[in-house]
mmCIF file with all atom_site columns, C-alpha atoms in Angstrom:
data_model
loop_
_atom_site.group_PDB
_atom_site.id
_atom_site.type_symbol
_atom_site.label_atom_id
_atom_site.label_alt_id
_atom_site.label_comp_id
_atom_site.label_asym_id
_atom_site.label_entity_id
_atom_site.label_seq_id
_atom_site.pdbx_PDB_ins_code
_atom_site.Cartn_x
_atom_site.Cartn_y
_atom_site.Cartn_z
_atom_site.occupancy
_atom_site.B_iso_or_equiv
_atom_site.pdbx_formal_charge
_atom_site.auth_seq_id
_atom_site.auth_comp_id
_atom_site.auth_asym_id
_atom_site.auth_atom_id
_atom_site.pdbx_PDB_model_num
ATOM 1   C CA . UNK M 1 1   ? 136.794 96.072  44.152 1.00 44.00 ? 233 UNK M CA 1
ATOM 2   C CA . UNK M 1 2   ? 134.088 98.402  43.007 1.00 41.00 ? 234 UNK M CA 1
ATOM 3   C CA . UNK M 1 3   ? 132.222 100.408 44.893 1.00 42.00 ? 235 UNK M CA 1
ATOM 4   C CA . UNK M 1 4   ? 129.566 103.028 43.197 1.00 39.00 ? 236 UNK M CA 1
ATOM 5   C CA . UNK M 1 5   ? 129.766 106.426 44.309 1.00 37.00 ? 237 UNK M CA 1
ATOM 6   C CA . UNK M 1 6   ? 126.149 106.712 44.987 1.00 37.00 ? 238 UNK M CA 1
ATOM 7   C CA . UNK M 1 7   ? 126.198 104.043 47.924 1.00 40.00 ? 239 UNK M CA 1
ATOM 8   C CA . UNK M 1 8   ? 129.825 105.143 49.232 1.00 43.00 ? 240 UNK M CA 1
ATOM 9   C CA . UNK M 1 9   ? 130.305 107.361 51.959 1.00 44.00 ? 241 UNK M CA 1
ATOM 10  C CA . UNK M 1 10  ? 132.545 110.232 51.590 1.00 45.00 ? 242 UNK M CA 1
ATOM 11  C CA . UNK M 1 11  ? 136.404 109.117 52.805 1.00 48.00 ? 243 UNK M CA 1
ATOM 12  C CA . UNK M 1 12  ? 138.530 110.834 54.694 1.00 55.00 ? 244 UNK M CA 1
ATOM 13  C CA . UNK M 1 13  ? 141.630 109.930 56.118 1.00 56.00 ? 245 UNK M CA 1
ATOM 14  C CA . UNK M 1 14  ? 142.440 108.240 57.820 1.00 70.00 ? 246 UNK M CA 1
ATOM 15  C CA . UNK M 1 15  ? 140.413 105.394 56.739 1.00 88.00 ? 247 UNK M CA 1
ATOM 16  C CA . UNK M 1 16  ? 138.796 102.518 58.875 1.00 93.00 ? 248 UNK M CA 1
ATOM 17  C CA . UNK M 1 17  ? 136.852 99.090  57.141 1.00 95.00 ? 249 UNK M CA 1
ATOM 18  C CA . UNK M 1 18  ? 135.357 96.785  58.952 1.00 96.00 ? 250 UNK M CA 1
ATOM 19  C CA . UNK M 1 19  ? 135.734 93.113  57.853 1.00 97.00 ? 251 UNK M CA 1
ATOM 20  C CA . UNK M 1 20  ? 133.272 91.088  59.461 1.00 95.00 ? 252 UNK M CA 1
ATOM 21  C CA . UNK M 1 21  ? 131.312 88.132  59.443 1.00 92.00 ? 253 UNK M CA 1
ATOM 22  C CA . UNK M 1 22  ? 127.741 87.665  58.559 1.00 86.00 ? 254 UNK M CA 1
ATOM 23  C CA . UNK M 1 23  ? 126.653 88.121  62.830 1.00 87.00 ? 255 UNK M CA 1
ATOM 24  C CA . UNK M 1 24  ? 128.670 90.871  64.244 1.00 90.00 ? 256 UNK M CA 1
ATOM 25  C CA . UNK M 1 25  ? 125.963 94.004  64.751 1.00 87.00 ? 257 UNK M CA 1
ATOM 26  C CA . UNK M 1 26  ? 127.321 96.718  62.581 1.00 84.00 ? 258 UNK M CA 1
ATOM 27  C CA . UNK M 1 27  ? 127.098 100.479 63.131 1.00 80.00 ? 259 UNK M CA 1
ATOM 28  C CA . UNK M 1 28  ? 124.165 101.920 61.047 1.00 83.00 ? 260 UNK M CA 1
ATOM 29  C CA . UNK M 1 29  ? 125.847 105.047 60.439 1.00 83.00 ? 261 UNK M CA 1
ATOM 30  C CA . UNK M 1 30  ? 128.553 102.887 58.391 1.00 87.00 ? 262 UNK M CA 1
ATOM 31  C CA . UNK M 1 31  ? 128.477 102.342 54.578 1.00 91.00 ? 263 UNK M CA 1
ATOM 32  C CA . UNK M 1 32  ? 127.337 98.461  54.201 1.00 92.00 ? 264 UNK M CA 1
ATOM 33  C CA . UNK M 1 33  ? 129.213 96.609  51.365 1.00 93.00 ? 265 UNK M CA 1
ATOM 34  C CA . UNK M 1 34  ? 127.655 93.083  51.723 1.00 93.00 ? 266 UNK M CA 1
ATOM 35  C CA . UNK M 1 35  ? 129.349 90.106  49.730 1.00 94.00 ? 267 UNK M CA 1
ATOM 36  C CA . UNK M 1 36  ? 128.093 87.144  51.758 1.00 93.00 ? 268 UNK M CA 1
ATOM 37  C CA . UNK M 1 37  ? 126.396 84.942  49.346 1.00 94.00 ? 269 UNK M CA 1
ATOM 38  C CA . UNK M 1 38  ? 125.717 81.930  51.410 1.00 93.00 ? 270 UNK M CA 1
ATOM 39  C CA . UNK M 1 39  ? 127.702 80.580  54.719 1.00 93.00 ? 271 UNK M CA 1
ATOM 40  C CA . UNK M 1 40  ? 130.957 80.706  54.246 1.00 93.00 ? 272 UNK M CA 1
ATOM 41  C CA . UNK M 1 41  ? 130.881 82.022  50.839 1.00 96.00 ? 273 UNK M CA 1
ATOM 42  C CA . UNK M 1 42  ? 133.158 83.951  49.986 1.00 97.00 ? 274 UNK M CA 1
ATOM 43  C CA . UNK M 1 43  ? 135.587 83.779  53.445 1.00 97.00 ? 275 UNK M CA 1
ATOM 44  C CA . UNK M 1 44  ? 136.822 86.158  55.101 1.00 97.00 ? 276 UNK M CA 1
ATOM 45  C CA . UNK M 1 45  ? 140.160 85.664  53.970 1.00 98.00 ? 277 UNK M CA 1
ATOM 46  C CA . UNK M 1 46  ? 139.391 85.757  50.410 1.00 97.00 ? 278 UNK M CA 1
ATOM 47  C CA . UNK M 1 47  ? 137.418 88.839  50.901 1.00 97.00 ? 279 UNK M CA 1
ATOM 48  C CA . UNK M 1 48  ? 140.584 90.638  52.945 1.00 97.00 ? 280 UNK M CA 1
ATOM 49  C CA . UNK M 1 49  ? 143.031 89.590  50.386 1.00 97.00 ? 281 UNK M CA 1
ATOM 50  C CA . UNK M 1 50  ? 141.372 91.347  47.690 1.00 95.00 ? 282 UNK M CA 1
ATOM 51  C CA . UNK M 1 51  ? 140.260 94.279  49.355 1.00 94.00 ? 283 UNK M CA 1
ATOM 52  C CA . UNK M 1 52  ? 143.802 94.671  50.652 1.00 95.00 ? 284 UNK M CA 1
ATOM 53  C CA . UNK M 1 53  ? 145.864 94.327  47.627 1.00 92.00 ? 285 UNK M CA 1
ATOM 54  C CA . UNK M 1 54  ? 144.157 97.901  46.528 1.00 88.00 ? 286 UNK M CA 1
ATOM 55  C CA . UNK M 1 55  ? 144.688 99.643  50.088 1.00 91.00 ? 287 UNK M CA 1
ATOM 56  C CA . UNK M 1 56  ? 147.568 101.034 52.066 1.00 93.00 ? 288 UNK M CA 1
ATOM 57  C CA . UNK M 1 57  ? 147.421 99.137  55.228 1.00 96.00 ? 289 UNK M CA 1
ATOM 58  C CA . UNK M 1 58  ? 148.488 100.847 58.825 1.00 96.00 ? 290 UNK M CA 1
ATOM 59  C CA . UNK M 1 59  ? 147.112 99.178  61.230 1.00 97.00 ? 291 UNK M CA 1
ATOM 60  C CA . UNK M 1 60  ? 144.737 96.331  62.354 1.00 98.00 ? 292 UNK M CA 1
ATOM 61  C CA . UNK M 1 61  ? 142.561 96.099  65.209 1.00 98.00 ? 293 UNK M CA 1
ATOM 62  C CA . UNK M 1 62  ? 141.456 92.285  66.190 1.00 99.00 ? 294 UNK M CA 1
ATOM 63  C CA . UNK M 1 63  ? 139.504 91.043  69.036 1.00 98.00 ? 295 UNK M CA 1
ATOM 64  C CA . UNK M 1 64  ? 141.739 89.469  71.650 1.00 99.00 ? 296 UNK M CA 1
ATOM 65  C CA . UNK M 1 65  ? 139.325 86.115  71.657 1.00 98.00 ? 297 UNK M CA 1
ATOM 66  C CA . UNK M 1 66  ? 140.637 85.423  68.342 1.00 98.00 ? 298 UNK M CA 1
ATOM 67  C CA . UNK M 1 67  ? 144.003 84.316  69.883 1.00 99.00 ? 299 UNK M CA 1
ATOM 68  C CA . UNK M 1 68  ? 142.186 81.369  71.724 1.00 99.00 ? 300 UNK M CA 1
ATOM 69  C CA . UNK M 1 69  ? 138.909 80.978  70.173 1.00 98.00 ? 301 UNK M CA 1
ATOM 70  C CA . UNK M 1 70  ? 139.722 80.991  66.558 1.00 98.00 ? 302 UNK M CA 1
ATOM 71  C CA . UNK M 1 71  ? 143.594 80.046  66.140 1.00 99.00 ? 303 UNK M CA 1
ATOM 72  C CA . UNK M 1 72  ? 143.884 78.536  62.956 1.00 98.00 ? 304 UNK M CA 1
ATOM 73  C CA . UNK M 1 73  ? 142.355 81.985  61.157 1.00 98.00 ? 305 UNK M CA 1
ATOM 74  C CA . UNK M 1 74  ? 144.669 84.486  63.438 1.00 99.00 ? 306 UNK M CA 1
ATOM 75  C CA . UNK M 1 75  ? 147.276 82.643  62.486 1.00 99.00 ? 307 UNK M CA 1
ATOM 76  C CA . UNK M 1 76  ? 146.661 82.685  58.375 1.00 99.00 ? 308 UNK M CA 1
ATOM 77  C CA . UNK M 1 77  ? 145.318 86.533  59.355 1.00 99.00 ? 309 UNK M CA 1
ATOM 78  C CA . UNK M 1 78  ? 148.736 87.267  60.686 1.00 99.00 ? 310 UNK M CA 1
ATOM 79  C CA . UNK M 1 79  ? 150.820 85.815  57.921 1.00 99.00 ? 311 UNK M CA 1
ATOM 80  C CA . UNK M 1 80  ? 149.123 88.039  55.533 1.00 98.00 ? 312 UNK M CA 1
ATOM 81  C CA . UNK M 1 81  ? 149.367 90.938  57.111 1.00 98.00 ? 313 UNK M CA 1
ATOM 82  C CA . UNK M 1 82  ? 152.864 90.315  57.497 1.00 98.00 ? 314 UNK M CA 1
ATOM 83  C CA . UNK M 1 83  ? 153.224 89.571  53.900 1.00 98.00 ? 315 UNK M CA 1
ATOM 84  C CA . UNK M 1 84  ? 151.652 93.025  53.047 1.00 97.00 ? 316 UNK M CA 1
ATOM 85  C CA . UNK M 1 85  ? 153.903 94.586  55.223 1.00 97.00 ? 317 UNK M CA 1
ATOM 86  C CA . UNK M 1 86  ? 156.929 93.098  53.392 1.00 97.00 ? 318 UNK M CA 1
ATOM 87  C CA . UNK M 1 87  ? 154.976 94.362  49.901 1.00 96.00 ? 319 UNK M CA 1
ATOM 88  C CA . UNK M 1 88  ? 154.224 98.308  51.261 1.00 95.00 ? 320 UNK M CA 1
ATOM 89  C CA . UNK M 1 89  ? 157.258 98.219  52.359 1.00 95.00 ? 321 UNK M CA 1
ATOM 90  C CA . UNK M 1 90  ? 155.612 99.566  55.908 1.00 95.00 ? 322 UNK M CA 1
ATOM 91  C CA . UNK M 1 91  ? 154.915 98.254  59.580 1.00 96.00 ? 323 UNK M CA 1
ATOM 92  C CA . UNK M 1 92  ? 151.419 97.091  59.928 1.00 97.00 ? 324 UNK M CA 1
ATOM 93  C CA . UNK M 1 93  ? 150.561 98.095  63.853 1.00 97.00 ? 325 UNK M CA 1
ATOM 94  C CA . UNK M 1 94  ? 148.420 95.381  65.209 1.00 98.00 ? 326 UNK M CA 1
ATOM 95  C CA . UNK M 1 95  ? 146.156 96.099  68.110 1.00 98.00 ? 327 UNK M CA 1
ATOM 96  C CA . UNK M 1 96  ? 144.190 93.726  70.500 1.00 99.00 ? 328 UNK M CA 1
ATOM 97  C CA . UNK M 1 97  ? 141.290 94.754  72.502 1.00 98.00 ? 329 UNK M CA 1
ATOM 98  C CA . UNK M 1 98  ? 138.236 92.811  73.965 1.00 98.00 ? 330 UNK M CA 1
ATOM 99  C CA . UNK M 1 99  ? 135.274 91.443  72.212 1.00 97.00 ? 331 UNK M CA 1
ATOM 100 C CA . UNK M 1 100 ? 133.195 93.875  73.758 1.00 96.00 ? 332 UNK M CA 1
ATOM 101 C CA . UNK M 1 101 ? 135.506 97.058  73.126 1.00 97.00 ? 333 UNK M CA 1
ATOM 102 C CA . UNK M 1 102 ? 135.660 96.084  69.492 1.00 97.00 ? 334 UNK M CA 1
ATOM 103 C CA . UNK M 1 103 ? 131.960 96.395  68.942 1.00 95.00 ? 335 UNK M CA 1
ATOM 104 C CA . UNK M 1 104 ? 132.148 100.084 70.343 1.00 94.00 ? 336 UNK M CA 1
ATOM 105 C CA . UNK M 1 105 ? 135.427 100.418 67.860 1.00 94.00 ? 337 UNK M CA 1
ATOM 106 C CA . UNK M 1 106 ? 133.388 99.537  64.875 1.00 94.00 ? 338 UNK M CA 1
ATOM 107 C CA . UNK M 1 107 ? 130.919 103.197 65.274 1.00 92.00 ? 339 UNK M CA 1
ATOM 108 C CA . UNK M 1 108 ? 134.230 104.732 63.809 1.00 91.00 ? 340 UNK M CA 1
ATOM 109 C CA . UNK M 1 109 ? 134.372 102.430 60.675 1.00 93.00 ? 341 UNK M CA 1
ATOM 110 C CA . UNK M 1 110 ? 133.492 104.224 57.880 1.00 92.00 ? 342 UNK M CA 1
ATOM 111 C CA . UNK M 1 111 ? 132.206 101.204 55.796 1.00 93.00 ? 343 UNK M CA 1
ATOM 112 C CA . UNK M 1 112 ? 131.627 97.489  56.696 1.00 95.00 ? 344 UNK M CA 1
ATOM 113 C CA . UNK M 1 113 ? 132.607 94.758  54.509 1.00 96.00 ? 345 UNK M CA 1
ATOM 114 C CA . UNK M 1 114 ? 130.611 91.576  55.318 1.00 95.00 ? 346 UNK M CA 1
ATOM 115 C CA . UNK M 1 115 ? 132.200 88.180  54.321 1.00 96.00 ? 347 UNK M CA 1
ATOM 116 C CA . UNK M 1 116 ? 130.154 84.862  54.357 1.00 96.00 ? 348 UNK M CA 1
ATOM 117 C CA . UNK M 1 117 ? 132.120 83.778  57.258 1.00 96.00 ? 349 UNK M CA 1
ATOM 118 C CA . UNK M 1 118 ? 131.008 81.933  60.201 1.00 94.00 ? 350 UNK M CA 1
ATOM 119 C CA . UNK M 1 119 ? 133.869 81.280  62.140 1.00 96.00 ? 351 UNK M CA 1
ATOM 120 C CA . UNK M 1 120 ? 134.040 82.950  65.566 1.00 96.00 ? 352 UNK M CA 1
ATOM 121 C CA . UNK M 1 121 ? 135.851 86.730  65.993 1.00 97.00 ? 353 UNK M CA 1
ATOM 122 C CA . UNK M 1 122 ? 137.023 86.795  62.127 1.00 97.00 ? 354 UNK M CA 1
ATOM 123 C CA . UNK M 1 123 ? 136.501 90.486  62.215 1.00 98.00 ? 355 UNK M CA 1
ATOM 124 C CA . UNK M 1 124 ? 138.891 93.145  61.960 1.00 98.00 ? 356 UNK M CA 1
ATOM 125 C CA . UNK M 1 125 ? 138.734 96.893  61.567 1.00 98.00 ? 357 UNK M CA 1
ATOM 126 C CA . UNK M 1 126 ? 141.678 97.922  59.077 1.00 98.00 ? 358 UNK M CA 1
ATOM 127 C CA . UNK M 1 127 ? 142.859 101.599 59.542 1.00 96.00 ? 359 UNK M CA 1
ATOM 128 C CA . UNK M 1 128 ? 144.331 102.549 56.136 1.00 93.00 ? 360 UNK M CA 1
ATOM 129 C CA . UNK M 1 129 ? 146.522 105.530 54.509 1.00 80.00 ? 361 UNK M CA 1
ATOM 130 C CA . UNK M 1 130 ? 146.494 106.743 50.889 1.00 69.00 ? 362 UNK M CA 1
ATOM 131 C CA . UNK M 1 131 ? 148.666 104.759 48.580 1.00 64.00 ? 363 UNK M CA 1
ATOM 132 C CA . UNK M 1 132 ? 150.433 107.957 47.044 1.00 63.00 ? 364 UNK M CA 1
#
């Protein structure tokens, strides 16, 4: 993934992205990387999996709703997380709070990543390391 250095924020660490999908308000104090192109295009899974394959992954923050309201993608979300686990060779802590808290969680997000998804609650804030 590129990202220019003239529309990235400066990183610290740790760092926190926020996935989400093309409705979920996002903090305006957050770098915006927007990569919706049309409804659904590209998903939110296809967007994670690439961003992830170039970051060290600690822990995930979900909205609980996802559980009930959006199975089928927590379920595929969970796999791969567990499958990047097994490929850091790390434990990926995975954190559930309410819709409603997550929104406040997303002010600490240092940049936003928007997919093209629709789906309901397939957002997540990732909280990542360096990779050295």
């Amino acid at each position: 993934m590129l990202i220019s250095r003239r529309s990235s924020p400066v990183w610290g660490i740790p760092i926190r992205w926020l996935f989400a999908t093309l409705v979920l308000p996002v903090p305006r104090s957050s770098a915006r990387i927007d990569m919706a192109l049309t409804h659904g295009v590209p998903s939110f899974m296809q967007v994670l999996e690439v961003v992830t394959s170039e970051m060290q992954v600690e822990a995930a923050i979900l909205a609980e709703e996802i559980k009930t309201l959006n199975p089928q993608l927590h379920a595929t979300l969970l796999t791969h997380l567990e499958q990047l686990q097994q490929h850091q060779g790390n434990t990926i802590e995975i954190r559930y709070t309410s819709h409603e808290q997550f929104k406040k969680e997303t002010a600490d997000s240092q940049a936003v990543i928007r997919s093209g998804e629709c789906s309901p609650y397939a957002n997540v804030i990732l909280c990542a390391g360096v990779t050295f």
